[in-house]
Amino acid sequence: MIIEDSVMLQLYLDRTQKEWFQKICREDDVTMSQQVRRLIKQFLSEQGIDPPYPELPNPYVREPRHR
């Protein structure tokens, strides 16, 4: 099974939310991407999912058919 090393996440924030998020990032001296990664890791940890993360099926890779 092939697992992607990266994933793209799009967040849609209104102007106020974006300014608030940027302020938090500046206070923590991190980029917005780094902050999102931290939040995702924190969420996964709270769900009891700690590294190494389990392999999940890649929806873009087809498994070979056995004949």
PDB file of C-alpha atoms in Angstrom:
ATOM      1  CA  MET A   1       0.000   0.000   0.000  1.00  0.00           C
ATOM      2  CA  ILE A   2       1.334   3.430  -0.908  1.00  0.00           C
ATOM      3  CA  ILE A   3       0.773   6.255   1.547  1.00  0.00           C
ATOM      4  CA  GLU A   4       1.271   9.856   0.517  1.00  0.00           C
ATOM      5  CA  ASP A   5       3.914  11.774   2.462  1.00  0.00           C
ATOM      6  CA  SER A   6       1.867  14.930   2.391  1.00  0.00           C
ATOM      7  CA  VAL A   7      -1.681  16.120   2.175  1.00  0.00           C
ATOM      8  CA  MET A   8      -3.254  19.412   1.233  1.00  0.00           C
ATOM      9  CA  LEU A   9      -5.764  20.999   3.572  1.00  0.00           C
ATOM     10  CA  GLN A  10      -7.710  24.111   2.688  1.00  0.00           C
ATOM     11  CA  LEU A  11      -9.220  26.232   5.414  1.00  0.00           C
ATOM     12  CA  TYR A  12     -11.817  28.810   4.574  1.00  0.00           C
ATOM     13  CA  LEU A  13     -11.765  31.626   7.103  1.00  0.00           C
ATOM     14  CA  ASP A  14     -13.497  34.940   7.033  1.00  0.00           C
ATOM     15  CA  ARG A  15     -11.368  38.042   7.512  1.00  0.00           C
ATOM     16  CA  THR A  16     -11.857  38.176  11.300  1.00  0.00           C
ATOM     17  CA  GLN A  17     -11.009  34.491  11.755  1.00  0.00           C
ATOM     18  CA  LYS A  18      -7.926  34.824   9.561  1.00  0.00           C
ATOM     19  CA  GLU A  19      -6.663  37.851  11.482  1.00  0.00           C
ATOM     20  CA  TRP A  20      -7.231  36.019  14.780  1.00  0.00           C
ATOM     21  CA  PHE A  21      -5.386  32.929  13.497  1.00  0.00           C
ATOM     22  CA  GLN A  22      -2.484  35.039  12.184  1.00  0.00           C
ATOM     23  CA  LYS A  23      -2.238  36.762  15.582  1.00  0.00           C
ATOM     24  CA  ILE A  24      -1.989  33.399  17.350  1.00  0.00           C
ATOM     25  CA  CYS A  25       0.716  32.298  14.908  1.00  0.00           C
ATOM     26  CA  ARG A  26       2.719  35.493  15.471  1.00  0.00           C
ATOM     27  CA  GLU A  27       2.458  35.072  19.250  1.00  0.00           C
ATOM     28  CA  ASP A  28       3.731  31.476  18.972  1.00  0.00           C
ATOM     29  CA  ASP A  29       6.354  32.541  16.372  1.00  0.00           C
ATOM     30  CA  VAL A  30       5.243  29.881  13.884  1.00  0.00           C
ATOM     31  CA  THR A  31       3.874  29.886  10.362  1.00  0.00           C
ATOM     32  CA  MET A  32       0.216  29.189   9.714  1.00  0.00           C
ATOM     33  CA  SER A  33       1.151  25.770   8.276  1.00  0.00           C
ATOM     34  CA  GLN A  34       3.150  24.871  11.379  1.00  0.00           C
ATOM     35  CA  GLN A  35       0.247  25.898  13.602  1.00  0.00           C
ATOM     36  CA  VAL A  36      -2.200  23.760  11.605  1.00  0.00           C
ATOM     37  CA  ARG A  37       0.156  20.772  11.923  1.00  0.00           C
ATOM     38  CA  ARG A  38       0.336  21.324  15.688  1.00  0.00           C
ATOM     39  CA  LEU A  39      -3.442  21.462  15.962  1.00  0.00           C
ATOM     40  CA  ILE A  40      -3.872  18.283  13.905  1.00  0.00           C
ATOM     41  CA  LYS A  41      -1.279  16.419  16.003  1.00  0.00           C
ATOM     42  CA  GLN A  42      -2.955  17.650  19.189  1.00  0.00           C
ATOM     43  CA  PHE A  43      -6.365  16.503  17.929  1.00  0.00           C
ATOM     44  CA  LEU A  44      -5.028  13.063  16.946  1.00  0.00           C
ATOM     45  CA  SER A  45      -3.313  12.697  20.312  1.00  0.00           C
ATOM     46  CA  GLU A  46      -6.552  13.551  22.126  1.00  0.00           C
ATOM     47  CA  GLN A  47      -8.265  10.803  20.098  1.00  0.00           C
ATOM     48  CA  GLY A  48      -5.617   8.308  21.254  1.00  0.00           C
ATOM     49  CA  ILE A  49      -3.828   8.230  17.904  1.00  0.00           C
ATOM     50  CA  ASP A  50      -0.125   8.769  18.471  1.00  0.00           C
ATOM     51  CA  PRO A  51       2.826   8.389  16.093  1.00  0.00           C
ATOM     52  CA  PRO A  52       3.529   6.284  14.212  1.00  0.00           C
ATOM     53  CA  TYR A  53       0.154   6.949  12.670  1.00  0.00           C
ATOM     54  CA  PRO A  54      -1.736   3.954  11.275  1.00  0.00           C
ATOM     55  CA  GLU A  55      -1.671   3.439   7.534  1.00  0.00           C
ATOM     56  CA  LEU A  56      -4.845   4.562   5.853  1.00  0.00           C
ATOM     57  CA  PRO A  57      -5.899   3.544   2.356  1.00  0.00           C
ATOM     58  CA  ASN A  58      -4.974   6.029  -0.338  1.00  0.00           C
ATOM     59  CA  PRO A  59      -8.125   6.755  -2.367  1.00  0.00           C
ATOM     60  CA  TYR A  60      -5.991   7.729  -5.378  1.00  0.00           C
ATOM     61  CA  VAL A  61      -4.173   4.401  -5.678  1.00  0.00           C
ATOM     62  CA  ARG A  62      -5.938   1.401  -7.108  1.00  0.00           C
ATOM     63  CA  GLU A  63      -5.016  -1.979  -5.726  1.00  0.00           C
ATOM     64  CA  PRO A  64      -4.025  -4.452  -8.467  1.00  0.00           C
ATOM     65  CA  ARG A  65      -6.726  -6.906  -9.405  1.00  0.00           C
ATOM     66  CA  HIS A  66      -5.857 -10.558  -9.002  1.00  0.00           C
ATOM     67  CA  ARG A  67      -6.764 -12.789 -11.926  1.00  0.00           C
TER      68      ARG A  67
END
